[in-house]
Amino acid sequence: MGKPINGRTRLAGILGMPVDHSLSPVMHNAAYRELDFDWVYIPLGLNHEDDLARVLRAIRVLPFVGFNVTMPFKQEMLTHCDEVAMAARMAGAVNTVHCVDGHLVGYNTDGRGLVESLAEEARFTSAGENITIIGAGGAAGAAAVAFVLEKAGRVAIVNRTVERAEELVERLIPYARSTEIVPLHISEAEEQIRDSRLLVNATPMGMAQDDPSPVPVSWISRNQIVCDMVYNVRETAVLKAARDAGALAIGGLGMLVHQAALAIDIWSETAHHKAPRDLMRSAAQAAVSAARPGEVIE
Ligand code: NAP
């Protein structure tokens, strides 16, 4: 199944620096084959940050359906888009761009991807719930936006640099009518974490095999859901601690799959072609399993 590349093939890709170990091409191309789309997904790795504007000028005139954006361009991409969807504006980051007649329309599917992954793997819905996010970077921001939009009861942003958590909270407060949203330093977060129904690790702690948990593991208990956005290792320290405590432990692969599937849903502009999430997950899982130990996959 799937069409061979031909003169009418449309392009999609992942723009970042580096993208060498990205799982996106594997997931996307598997989906396009299954959907019989005449699209191909390619790596768009830059060598210099200064090249971004020139590459975007080229993308505008080439037959792109859209592209994904990864580190270090997710924030900067906001300023290059002609239009930006509300969730991306709130998060301050764009990870998905839809190319429409040379116009670039920015979205953020990371937060929604997390919400869909939690619904699928934990039957979790955020409305009214107490949630702790560890980290205050781009991924934490996208998650916080999604939980606010889902009307979570309380969202705590816990970070080692509390000023960054405060900035994120300031940005989201105008939108958080049904959600209490608070910044905390990690040293003052024990009670918050113990009281949370959901704990999300949105720091890179866990990407290296021997990384410790980003929070003291004694704060985790059964009846909690612990989600680690890290997806390149079999089981991070915080997920092992969660499993040992009898909590539900969820890795970051589901979020990765759902954010990619949502991009395909946006680009294909039709409800008839919902991206095949199970197939994309199998493709991503196979690529993770085939990676060398310790190899970082973004
Ligand atoms: P980022 O913007 O660089 O933010 C990183 C955050 O982690 C910051 O709040 C930083 O704290 C904190 N942090 C970094 N190292 C730490 C350490 N040693 N101890 C405590 N806190 C630390 O990164 P990001 O883009 O948000 O990505 C965060 C993680 O999410 C990465 O592992 C990324 O791969 C993952 N992610 C996964 C998905 C998915 O689909 N599963 C999607 C996006 C991102 P400071 O503010 O104090 O520096």
mmCIF file of C-alpha atoms and ligand atoms in Angstrom:
data_model
loop_
_atom_site.group_PDB
_atom_site.id
_atom_site.type_symbol
_atom_site.label_atom_id
_atom_site.label_comp_id
_atom_site.label_asym_id
_atom_site.label_seq_id
_atom_site.Cartn_x
_atom_site.Cartn_y
_atom_site.Cartn_z
ATOM 1 C CA MET A 1 0.000 0.000 0.000
ATOM 2 C CA GLY A 2 1.070 3.638 -0.407
ATOM 3 C CA LYS A 3 1.971 5.536 -3.534
ATOM 4 C CA PRO A 4 5.531 5.720 -4.929
ATOM 5 C CA ILE A 5 7.001 9.232 -4.901
ATOM 6 C CA ASN A 6 5.969 10.972 -8.125
ATOM 7 C CA GLY A 7 5.575 14.449 -9.605
ATOM 8 C CA ARG A 8 2.505 15.261 -7.514
ATOM 9 C CA THR A 9 3.767 13.978 -4.149
ATOM 10 C CA ARG A 10 3.222 16.516 -1.324
ATOM 11 C CA LEU A 11 5.832 17.086 1.369
ATOM 12 C CA ALA A 12 5.801 17.136 5.153
ATOM 13 C CA GLY A 13 8.707 17.024 7.558
ATOM 14 C CA ILE A 14 10.341 17.758 10.900
ATOM 15 C CA LEU A 15 12.231 21.032 11.251
ATOM 16 C CA GLY A 16 14.764 21.190 14.064
ATOM 17 C CA MET A 17 18.412 21.073 15.039
ATOM 18 C CA PRO A 18 19.246 18.215 15.189
ATOM 19 C CA VAL A 19 16.570 15.796 13.929
ATOM 20 C CA ASP A 20 18.844 12.801 13.247
ATOM 21 C CA HIS A 21 17.151 10.560 15.821
ATOM 22 C CA SER A 22 13.588 11.786 15.357
ATOM 23 C CA LEU A 23 10.826 9.172 15.458
ATOM 24 C CA SER A 24 8.498 11.402 13.422
ATOM 25 C CA PRO A 25 9.499 10.216 9.913
ATOM 26 C CA VAL A 26 8.873 6.581 10.866
ATOM 27 C CA MET A 27 5.449 7.321 12.404
ATOM 28 C CA HIS A 28 4.269 9.699 9.698
ATOM 29 C CA ASN A 29 5.381 7.675 6.685
ATOM 30 C CA ALA A 30 3.757 4.526 8.145
ATOM 31 C CA ALA A 31 0.501 6.485 8.513
ATOM 32 C CA TYR A 32 0.652 7.931 4.967
ATOM 33 C CA ARG A 33 1.158 4.436 3.536
ATOM 34 C CA GLU A 34 -1.806 3.115 5.502
ATOM 35 C CA LEU A 35 -4.016 6.055 4.478
ATOM 36 C CA ASP A 36 -2.800 5.803 0.860
ATOM 37 C CA PHE A 37 -1.808 9.491 0.955
ATOM 38 C CA ASP A 38 0.525 10.752 -1.775
ATOM 39 C CA TRP A 39 2.703 12.455 0.857
ATOM 40 C CA VAL A 40 6.249 11.898 2.090
ATOM 41 C CA TYR A 41 7.666 13.021 5.461
ATOM 42 C CA ILE A 42 11.309 14.103 5.442
ATOM 43 C CA PRO A 43 13.889 15.290 8.003
ATOM 44 C CA LEU A 44 14.528 19.051 7.811
ATOM 45 C CA GLY A 45 17.586 19.299 10.054
ATOM 46 C CA LEU A 46 19.351 22.672 10.070
ATOM 47 C CA ASN A 47 23.039 23.265 10.823
ATOM 48 C CA HIS A 48 22.625 26.883 11.927
ATOM 49 C CA GLU A 49 19.771 28.602 13.765
ATOM 50 C CA ASP A 50 20.209 31.591 11.398
ATOM 51 C CA ASP A 51 19.039 29.408 8.487
ATOM 52 C CA LEU A 52 15.463 29.201 9.790
ATOM 53 C CA ALA A 53 14.028 32.223 7.949
ATOM 54 C CA ARG A 54 15.526 31.145 4.600
ATOM 55 C CA VAL A 55 14.231 27.579 4.990
ATOM 56 C CA LEU A 56 10.746 28.884 5.802
ATOM 57 C CA ARG A 57 10.794 31.065 2.665
ATOM 58 C CA ALA A 58 11.548 27.907 0.648
ATOM 59 C CA ILE A 59 8.835 25.890 2.422
ATOM 60 C CA ARG A 60 6.241 28.558 1.551
ATOM 61 C CA VAL A 61 6.820 28.024 -2.189
ATOM 62 C CA LEU A 62 7.334 24.239 -2.155
ATOM 63 C CA PRO A 63 4.469 21.691 -2.138
ATOM 64 C CA PHE A 64 4.344 21.224 1.647
ATOM 65 C CA VAL A 65 1.109 20.159 3.361
ATOM 66 C CA GLY A 66 2.732 21.082 6.636
ATOM 67 C CA PHE A 67 5.633 20.391 8.948
ATOM 68 C CA ASN A 68 6.470 19.772 12.572
ATOM 69 C CA VAL A 69 8.829 21.928 14.589
ATOM 70 C CA THR A 70 11.119 20.690 17.333
ATOM 71 C CA MET A 71 13.975 22.043 19.454
ATOM 72 C CA PRO A 72 15.220 24.748 19.343
ATOM 73 C CA PHE A 73 12.620 26.426 17.101
ATOM 74 C CA LYS A 74 9.246 25.808 18.801
ATOM 75 C CA GLN A 75 9.122 29.243 20.456
ATOM 76 C CA GLU A 76 10.669 31.202 17.579
ATOM 77 C CA MET A 77 8.254 29.612 15.098
ATOM 78 C CA LEU A 78 5.440 31.648 16.674
ATOM 79 C CA THR A 79 6.857 34.812 15.117
ATOM 80 C CA HIS A 80 7.161 33.275 11.639
ATOM 81 C CA CYS A 81 3.549 32.082 11.345
ATOM 82 C CA ASP A 82 0.886 34.121 9.529
ATOM 83 C CA GLU A 83 -1.771 32.811 11.923
ATOM 84 C CA VAL A 84 -1.454 31.006 15.254
ATOM 85 C CA ALA A 85 -4.127 28.847 16.894
ATOM 86 C CA MET A 86 -5.167 29.754 20.426
ATOM 87 C CA ALA A 87 -3.561 26.767 22.198
ATOM 88 C CA ALA A 88 -0.207 27.522 20.532
ATOM 89 C CA ARG A 89 -0.447 31.213 21.431
ATOM 90 C CA MET A 90 -1.262 30.306 25.037
ATOM 91 C CA ALA A 91 1.608 27.791 25.192
ATOM 92 C CA GLY A 92 4.020 30.245 23.553
ATOM 93 C CA ALA A 93 5.188 27.483 21.207
ATOM 94 C CA VAL A 94 4.326 25.973 17.823
ATOM 95 C CA ASN A 95 5.053 22.311 17.067
ATOM 96 C CA THR A 96 2.856 21.875 13.971
ATOM 97 C CA VAL A 97 2.474 24.153 10.958
ATOM 98 C CA HIS A 98 -0.197 23.800 8.286
ATOM 99 C CA CYS A 99 0.821 25.222 4.886
ATOM 100 C CA VAL A 100 -2.187 26.788 3.197
ATOM 101 C CA ASP A 101 -1.470 28.463 -0.160
ATOM 102 C CA GLY A 102 1.902 29.745 1.037
ATOM 103 C CA HIS A 103 0.522 30.806 4.424
ATOM 104 C CA LEU A 104 1.881 29.238 7.591
ATOM 105 C CA VAL A 105 -0.715 28.440 10.259
ATOM 106 C CA GLY A 106 0.763 27.418 13.613
ATOM 107 C CA TYR A 107 -0.661 24.897 16.074
ATOM 108 C CA ASN A 108 0.492 23.160 19.213
ATOM 109 C CA THR A 109 -0.573 19.509 19.346
ATOM 110 C CA ASP A 110 1.700 18.508 22.275
ATOM 111 C CA GLY A 111 -0.831 19.351 25.001
ATOM 112 C CA ARG A 112 -3.780 17.788 23.211
ATOM 113 C CA GLY A 113 -1.553 14.779 22.449
ATOM 114 C CA LEU A 114 -0.927 14.355 26.163
ATOM 115 C CA VAL A 115 -4.636 14.657 26.975
ATOM 116 C CA GLU A 116 -5.509 12.004 24.348
ATOM 117 C CA SER A 117 -2.771 9.694 25.593
ATOM 118 C CA LEU A 118 -4.040 9.980 29.190
ATOM 119 C CA ALA A 119 -7.597 9.301 28.054
ATOM 120 C CA GLU A 120 -6.481 6.235 26.113
ATOM 121 C CA GLU A 121 -4.008 4.757 28.574
ATOM 122 C CA ALA A 122 -5.467 5.818 31.936
ATOM 123 C CA ARG A 123 -9.100 6.721 31.098
ATOM 124 C CA PHE A 124 -8.166 10.052 32.697
ATOM 125 C CA THR A 125 -10.089 13.250 32.073
ATOM 126 C CA SER A 126 -8.742 16.442 33.599
ATOM 127 C CA ALA A 127 -11.972 18.262 34.463
ATOM 128 C CA GLY A 128 -11.979 19.137 38.171
ATOM 129 C CA GLU A 129 -8.763 17.193 38.903
ATOM 130 C CA ASN A 130 -5.682 18.252 40.895
ATOM 131 C CA ILE A 131 -2.626 17.986 38.606
ATOM 132 C CA THR A 132 1.087 18.627 39.141
ATOM 133 C CA ILE A 133 3.415 19.347 36.233
ATOM 134 C CA ILE A 134 7.156 19.128 36.957
ATOM 135 C CA GLY A 135 9.016 21.558 34.679
ATOM 136 C CA ALA A 136 8.148 24.947 33.226
ATOM 137 C CA GLY A 137 9.562 24.722 29.698
ATOM 138 C CA GLY A 138 7.806 24.319 26.358
ATOM 139 C CA ALA A 139 6.343 20.876 27.027
ATOM 140 C CA ALA A 140 5.121 21.856 30.501
ATOM 141 C CA GLY A 141 3.502 24.955 29.001
ATOM 142 C CA ALA A 142 1.696 22.938 26.332
ATOM 143 C CA ALA A 143 0.465 20.476 28.977
ATOM 144 C CA ALA A 144 -0.711 23.259 31.284
ATOM 145 C CA VAL A 145 -2.643 24.897 28.436
ATOM 146 C CA ALA A 146 -4.370 21.622 27.611
ATOM 147 C CA PHE A 147 -5.350 21.036 31.255
ATOM 148 C CA VAL A 148 -6.672 24.611 31.574
ATOM 149 C CA LEU A 149 -8.704 24.179 28.384
ATOM 150 C CA GLU A 150 -10.042 20.896 29.807
ATOM 151 C CA LYS A 151 -11.085 22.761 32.981
ATOM 152 C CA ALA A 152 -8.820 20.974 35.457
ATOM 153 C CA GLY A 153 -9.590 21.943 39.062
ATOM 154 C CA ARG A 154 -6.020 22.868 40.025
ATOM 155 C CA VAL A 155 -2.726 22.817 38.115
ATOM 156 C CA ALA A 156 0.572 23.313 39.956
ATOM 157 C CA ILE A 157 3.681 24.145 37.915
ATOM 158 C CA VAL A 158 6.656 22.867 39.904
ATOM 159 C CA ASN A 159 10.117 23.909 38.764
ATOM 160 C CA ARG A 160 13.636 24.181 40.163
ATOM 161 C CA THR A 161 13.704 27.748 38.761
ATOM 162 C CA VAL A 162 10.500 29.009 40.315
ATOM 163 C CA GLU A 163 10.603 32.290 38.360
ATOM 164 C CA ARG A 164 10.001 30.330 35.160
ATOM 165 C CA ALA A 165 6.990 28.613 36.741
ATOM 166 C CA GLU A 166 5.704 32.028 37.823
ATOM 167 C CA GLU A 167 6.047 33.401 34.271
ATOM 168 C CA LEU A 168 4.070 30.472 32.848
ATOM 169 C CA VAL A 169 1.344 30.867 35.455
ATOM 170 C CA GLU A 170 1.117 34.644 34.771
ATOM 171 C CA ARG A 171 0.646 33.893 31.075
ATOM 172 C CA LEU A 172 -2.139 31.362 31.691
ATOM 173 C CA ILE A 173 -4.096 33.038 34.498
ATOM 174 C CA PRO A 174 -6.209 35.157 32.085
ATOM 175 C CA TYR A 175 -7.476 31.937 30.460
ATOM 176 C CA ALA A 176 -7.812 29.848 33.625
ATOM 177 C CA ARG A 177 -11.307 30.738 34.721
ATOM 178 C CA SER A 178 -12.249 27.252 36.002
ATOM 179 C CA THR A 179 -8.723 26.268 37.030
ATOM 180 C CA GLU A 180 -6.640 27.373 39.987
ATOM 181 C CA ILE A 181 -3.085 27.556 38.627
ATOM 182 C CA VAL A 182 -0.091 27.983 40.940
ATOM 183 C CA PRO A 183 3.719 28.081 40.682
ATOM 184 C CA LEU A 184 5.815 26.182 43.245
ATOM 185 C CA HIS A 185 9.486 25.550 43.843
ATOM 186 C CA ILE A 186 10.244 21.831 43.997
ATOM 187 C CA SER A 187 11.297 22.221 47.667
ATOM 188 C CA GLU A 188 7.765 23.335 48.652
ATOM 189 C CA ALA A 189 5.819 20.862 46.493
ATOM 190 C CA GLU A 190 5.473 17.798 48.762
ATOM 191 C CA GLU A 191 1.891 18.423 49.868
ATOM 192 C CA GLN A 192 0.821 19.403 46.349
ATOM 193 C CA ILE A 193 2.332 16.255 44.847
ATOM 194 C CA ARG A 194 0.894 13.985 47.546
ATOM 195 C CA ASP A 195 -2.565 15.489 46.914
ATOM 196 C CA SER A 196 -2.382 15.225 43.107
ATOM 197 C CA ARG A 197 -4.389 12.744 41.099
ATOM 198 C CA LEU A 198 -1.981 13.174 38.182
ATOM 199 C CA LEU A 199 1.757 13.912 38.217
ATOM 200 C CA VAL A 200 3.435 14.750 34.878
ATOM 201 C CA ASN A 201 7.202 14.879 34.403
ATOM 202 C CA ALA A 202 7.890 17.550 31.769
ATOM 203 C CA THR A 203 11.634 17.790 32.441
ATOM 204 C CA PRO A 204 14.291 15.839 30.537
ATOM 205 C CA MET A 205 15.238 14.016 33.769
ATOM 206 C CA GLY A 206 14.889 10.369 32.783
ATOM 207 C CA MET A 207 16.282 10.636 29.262
ATOM 208 C CA ALA A 208 19.593 9.159 30.456
ATOM 209 C CA GLN A 209 19.309 5.576 31.753
ATOM 210 C CA ASP A 210 20.622 6.394 35.254
ATOM 211 C CA ASP A 211 18.804 9.727 35.760
ATOM 212 C CA PRO A 212 17.103 9.933 39.163
ATOM 213 C CA SER A 213 13.403 10.761 39.608
ATOM 214 C CA PRO A 214 12.673 14.519 39.368
ATOM 215 C CA VAL A 215 10.738 14.275 42.676
ATOM 216 C CA PRO A 216 11.366 12.246 45.841
ATOM 217 C CA VAL A 217 9.772 8.874 45.113
ATOM 218 C CA SER A 218 8.302 8.631 48.635
ATOM 219 C CA TRP A 219 5.815 11.381 47.634
ATOM 220 C CA ILE A 220 4.132 9.023 45.126
ATOM 221 C CA SER A 221 1.323 6.735 46.225
ATOM 222 C CA ARG A 222 -1.236 4.315 44.790
ATOM 223 C CA ASN A 223 -4.406 5.850 43.363
ATOM 224 C CA GLN A 224 -2.206 8.311 41.487
ATOM 225 C CA ILE A 225 -1.377 8.456 37.788
ATOM 226 C CA VAL A 226 2.239 9.277 36.944
ATOM 227 C CA CYS A 227 3.052 10.256 33.387
ATOM 228 C CA ASP A 228 6.604 10.804 32.152
ATOM 229 C CA MET A 229 6.925 12.670 28.847
ATOM 230 C CA VAL A 230 10.278 10.941 28.304
ATOM 231 C CA TYR A 231 9.880 8.170 25.727
ATOM 232 C CA ASN A 232 13.361 7.046 24.752
ATOM 233 C CA VAL A 233 14.011 4.705 27.694
ATOM 234 C CA ARG A 234 12.104 1.593 28.696
ATOM 235 C CA GLU A 235 11.199 2.775 32.200
ATOM 236 C CA THR A 236 12.366 5.986 33.893
ATOM 237 C CA ALA A 237 13.074 6.155 37.640
ATOM 238 C CA VAL A 238 9.832 8.013 38.367
ATOM 239 C CA LEU A 239 7.768 5.468 36.410
ATOM 240 C CA LYS A 240 9.443 2.569 38.231
ATOM 241 C CA ALA A 241 8.711 4.280 41.558
ATOM 242 C CA ALA A 242 5.108 4.798 40.495
ATOM 243 C CA ARG A 243 4.723 1.143 39.534
ATOM 244 C CA ASP A 244 6.349 0.038 42.815
ATOM 245 C CA ALA A 245 3.916 2.261 44.737
ATOM 246 C CA GLY A 246 0.930 0.734 42.953
ATOM 247 C CA ALA A 247 0.233 3.887 40.927
ATOM 248 C CA LEU A 248 -0.540 3.845 37.204
ATOM 249 C CA ALA A 249 2.667 4.576 35.250
ATOM 250 C CA ILE A 250 2.471 5.987 31.719
ATOM 251 C CA GLY A 251 5.419 6.724 29.413
ATOM 252 C CA GLY A 252 5.702 9.520 26.854
ATOM 253 C CA LEU A 253 5.351 7.441 23.689
ATOM 254 C CA GLY A 254 1.557 7.773 23.660
ATOM 255 C CA MET A 255 1.817 11.574 23.803
ATOM 256 C CA LEU A 256 4.329 11.519 20.955
ATOM 257 C CA VAL A 257 2.055 9.337 18.828
ATOM 258 C CA HIS A 258 -1.054 11.422 19.500
ATOM 259 C CA GLN A 259 0.652 14.780 18.815
ATOM 260 C CA ALA A 260 1.844 13.361 15.461
ATOM 261 C CA ALA A 261 -1.593 11.921 14.651
ATOM 262 C CA LEU A 262 -3.229 15.269 15.434
ATOM 263 C CA ALA A 263 -0.856 16.952 12.960
ATOM 264 C CA ILE A 264 -1.982 14.542 10.240
ATOM 265 C CA ASP A 265 -5.618 15.214 11.144
ATOM 266 C CA ILE A 266 -4.977 18.981 10.747
ATOM 267 C CA TRP A 267 -3.108 18.674 7.450
ATOM 268 C CA SER A 268 -5.581 16.278 5.852
ATOM 269 C CA GLU A 269 -8.451 18.684 6.648
ATOM 270 C CA THR A 270 -11.026 15.937 6.690
ATOM 271 C CA ALA A 271 -12.674 13.838 9.326
ATOM 272 C CA HIS A 272 -12.603 10.887 6.891
ATOM 273 C CA HIS A 273 -8.883 10.275 7.341
ATOM 274 C CA LYS A 274 -8.268 10.036 11.071
ATOM 275 C CA ALA A 275 -4.607 9.116 11.474
ATOM 276 C CA PRO A 276 -4.032 5.440 12.425
ATOM 277 C CA ARG A 277 -2.772 5.889 15.974
ATOM 278 C CA ASP A 278 -2.223 2.171 16.741
ATOM 279 C CA LEU A 279 -0.114 1.668 13.641
ATOM 280 C CA MET A 280 1.904 4.812 14.371
ATOM 281 C CA ARG A 281 2.531 3.599 17.898
ATOM 282 C CA SER A 282 3.785 0.214 16.644
ATOM 283 C CA ALA A 283 6.106 1.967 14.184
ATOM 284 C CA ALA A 284 7.475 4.252 16.919
ATOM 285 C CA GLN A 285 7.828 1.387 19.402
ATOM 286 C CA ALA A 286 9.762 -0.689 16.866
ATOM 287 C CA ALA A 287 12.130 2.229 16.201
ATOM 288 C CA VAL A 288 12.710 2.779 19.938
ATOM 289 C CA SER A 289 13.412 -0.945 20.442
ATOM 290 C CA ALA A 290 15.873 -0.939 17.521
ATOM 291 C CA ALA A 291 17.795 2.100 18.818
ATOM 292 C CA ARG A 292 21.173 1.562 20.433
ATOM 293 C CA PRO A 293 21.161 1.630 24.272
ATOM 294 C CA GLY A 294 21.433 5.228 25.497
ATOM 295 C CA GLU A 295 20.725 6.694 22.056
ATOM 296 C CA VAL A 296 18.594 9.771 22.479
ATOM 297 C CA ILE A 297 15.526 9.862 20.280
ATOM 298 C CA GLU A 298 13.691 13.144 19.945
HETATM 299 P P1 NAP B 1 12.665 22.755 27.970
HETATM 300 O O1 NAP B 1 11.813 23.784 27.337
HETATM 301 O O2 NAP B 1 14.152 22.837 27.817
HETATM 302 O O3 NAP B 1 12.294 22.706 29.532
HETATM 303 C C1 NAP B 1 12.936 21.809 30.387
HETATM 304 C C2 NAP B 1 12.370 21.941 31.804
HETATM 305 O O4 NAP B 1 12.965 20.918 32.584
HETATM 306 C C3 NAP B 1 12.680 23.255 32.493
HETATM 307 O O5 NAP B 1 11.610 23.591 33.336
HETATM 308 C C4 NAP B 1 13.932 22.919 33.312
HETATM 309 O O6 NAP B 1 14.052 23.658 34.503
HETATM 310 C C5 NAP B 1 13.645 21.495 33.691
HETATM 311 N N1 NAP B 1 14.868 20.736 33.934
HETATM 312 C C6 NAP B 1 15.838 20.476 33.023
HETATM 313 N N2 NAP B 1 16.804 19.750 33.602
HETATM 314 C C7 NAP B 1 16.453 19.573 34.903
HETATM 315 C C8 NAP B 1 17.044 18.929 36.001
HETATM 316 N N3 NAP B 1 18.213 18.288 35.882
HETATM 317 N N4 NAP B 1 16.407 18.951 37.193
HETATM 318 C C9 NAP B 1 15.212 19.580 37.317
HETATM 319 N N5 NAP B 1 14.588 20.225 36.301
HETATM 320 C C10 NAP B 1 15.204 20.217 35.115
HETATM 321 O O7 NAP B 1 12.289 21.297 27.415
HETATM 322 P P2 NAP B 1 10.869 20.822 26.842
HETATM 323 O O8 NAP B 1 10.820 21.065 25.377
HETATM 324 O O9 NAP B 1 9.820 21.380 27.703
HETATM 325 O O10 NAP B 1 10.977 19.221 27.009
HETATM 326 C C11 NAP B 1 10.950 18.629 28.303
HETATM 327 C C12 NAP B 1 10.896 17.103 28.158
HETATM 328 O O11 NAP B 1 9.666 16.722 27.550
HETATM 329 C C13 NAP B 1 11.988 16.514 27.268
HETATM 330 O O12 NAP B 1 12.414 15.302 27.840
HETATM 331 C C14 NAP B 1 11.274 16.234 25.965
HETATM 332 O O13 NAP B 1 11.876 15.165 25.221
HETATM 333 C C15 NAP B 1 9.907 15.833 26.480
HETATM 334 N N6 NAP B 1 8.840 15.997 25.479
HETATM 335 C C16 NAP B 1 8.118 14.902 25.156
HETATM 336 C C17 NAP B 1 7.098 15.003 24.228
HETATM 337 C C18 NAP B 1 6.299 13.778 23.867
HETATM 338 O O14 NAP B 1 5.586 13.823 22.861
HETATM 339 N N7 NAP B 1 6.354 12.712 24.650
HETATM 340 C C19 NAP B 1 6.815 16.239 23.632
HETATM 341 C C20 NAP B 1 7.574 17.359 23.996
HETATM 342 C C21 NAP B 1 8.605 17.217 24.929
HETATM 343 P P3 NAP B 1 14.694 25.144 34.528
HETATM 344 O O15 NAP B 1 13.600 26.057 34.062
HETATM 345 O O16 NAP B 1 15.046 25.315 35.941
HETATM 346 O O17 NAP B 1 15.870 25.114 33.596
#
